[in-house]
């Protein structure tokens, strides 16, 4: 120990065996002092090892709550801003801030690969700013020299609900319509998008879902128009009185170049069927041929019809 040796062999043995969990407190003579009950007293902040029993378990750390991930459009923005944009030809951009809410931009691009173009961009922002990149309402419009327009409208409906509408035209003809609804939770973001509804044309009806519930059962159906040629439908009907449930899947294929329409069916009763319709222009005549087969009952029937008018 250096200097004097402790006159107490028992304490020297305990210190060597590590019972005290470390070097004990020593008096002026360099020997360990005794506490109450014959135990070696230690200074403040020193561990007693297992002399006083096992140490108390550490309190679990409380995890900090996760924040909202933000908008889907902003998830990759910081990474995309790092990459350089491809440039060719000569481009001139002039931006003019008219007020704290309104700004216009003129862009002239003289290209070496395609025709030159001119773009006029106007941006309006409202008074409610939630973050450096979120100001509501926001209206952005961009029009080129051919009359094509790209426009966006962003609006804060409620504290957690945001909406966005995107419109795109090509030479006075609507090309793209898109509507987004976004919900911001404390640690999540949910977005619902309706794309290209074409409200001014015949294809406005893209999908329809219905559900009827009564004392006798329930009837649900779903219709979806994938494009001009393909349409599908699903139907589910449950009858509580007869204790019977049926499911059916149908589809329709339109072949306008061949003046033909085909409709197919598959249901839970092991039935398959199809009908082929053929128009005969310039005559107002339509020929139809159909065939159905029930595998479970081993029944088959077919038919032929002529439709005039």
GROMACS .gro file of N, CA and C in nm, residues 12 33 54 159 213 242 247 302:
model
   24
   12UNK      N    1  -0.727  -0.635   0.516
   12UNK     CA    2  -0.643  -0.649   0.399
   12UNK      C    3  -0.691  -0.762   0.311
   33UNK      N    4  -1.120   0.253   0.697
   33UNK     CA    5  -1.199   0.282   0.815
   33UNK      C    6  -1.317   0.188   0.821
   54UNK      N    7  -2.774  -0.649  -0.486
   54UNK     CA    8  -2.766  -0.610  -0.627
   54UNK      C    9  -2.811  -0.467  -0.648
  159UNK      N   10  -5.645   2.199  -4.005
  159UNK     CA   11  -5.509   2.199  -3.951
  159UNK      C   12  -5.428   2.080  -3.998
  213UNK      N   13  -7.743  -0.273  -4.754
  213UNK     CA   14  -7.758  -0.364  -4.641
  213UNK      C   15  -7.903  -0.355  -4.592
  242UNK      N   16  -8.215  -1.721  -4.727
  242UNK     CA   17  -8.183  -1.847  -4.795
  242UNK      C   18  -8.049  -1.904  -4.754
  247UNK      N   19  -7.085  -1.486  -5.558
  247UNK     CA   20  -6.981  -1.392  -5.599
  247UNK      C   21  -6.964  -1.404  -5.750
  302UNK      N   22  -7.621  -2.222  -7.546
  302UNK     CA   23  -7.569  -2.114  -7.632
  302UNK      C   24  -7.685  -2.052  -7.707
   0.00000   0.00000   0.00000
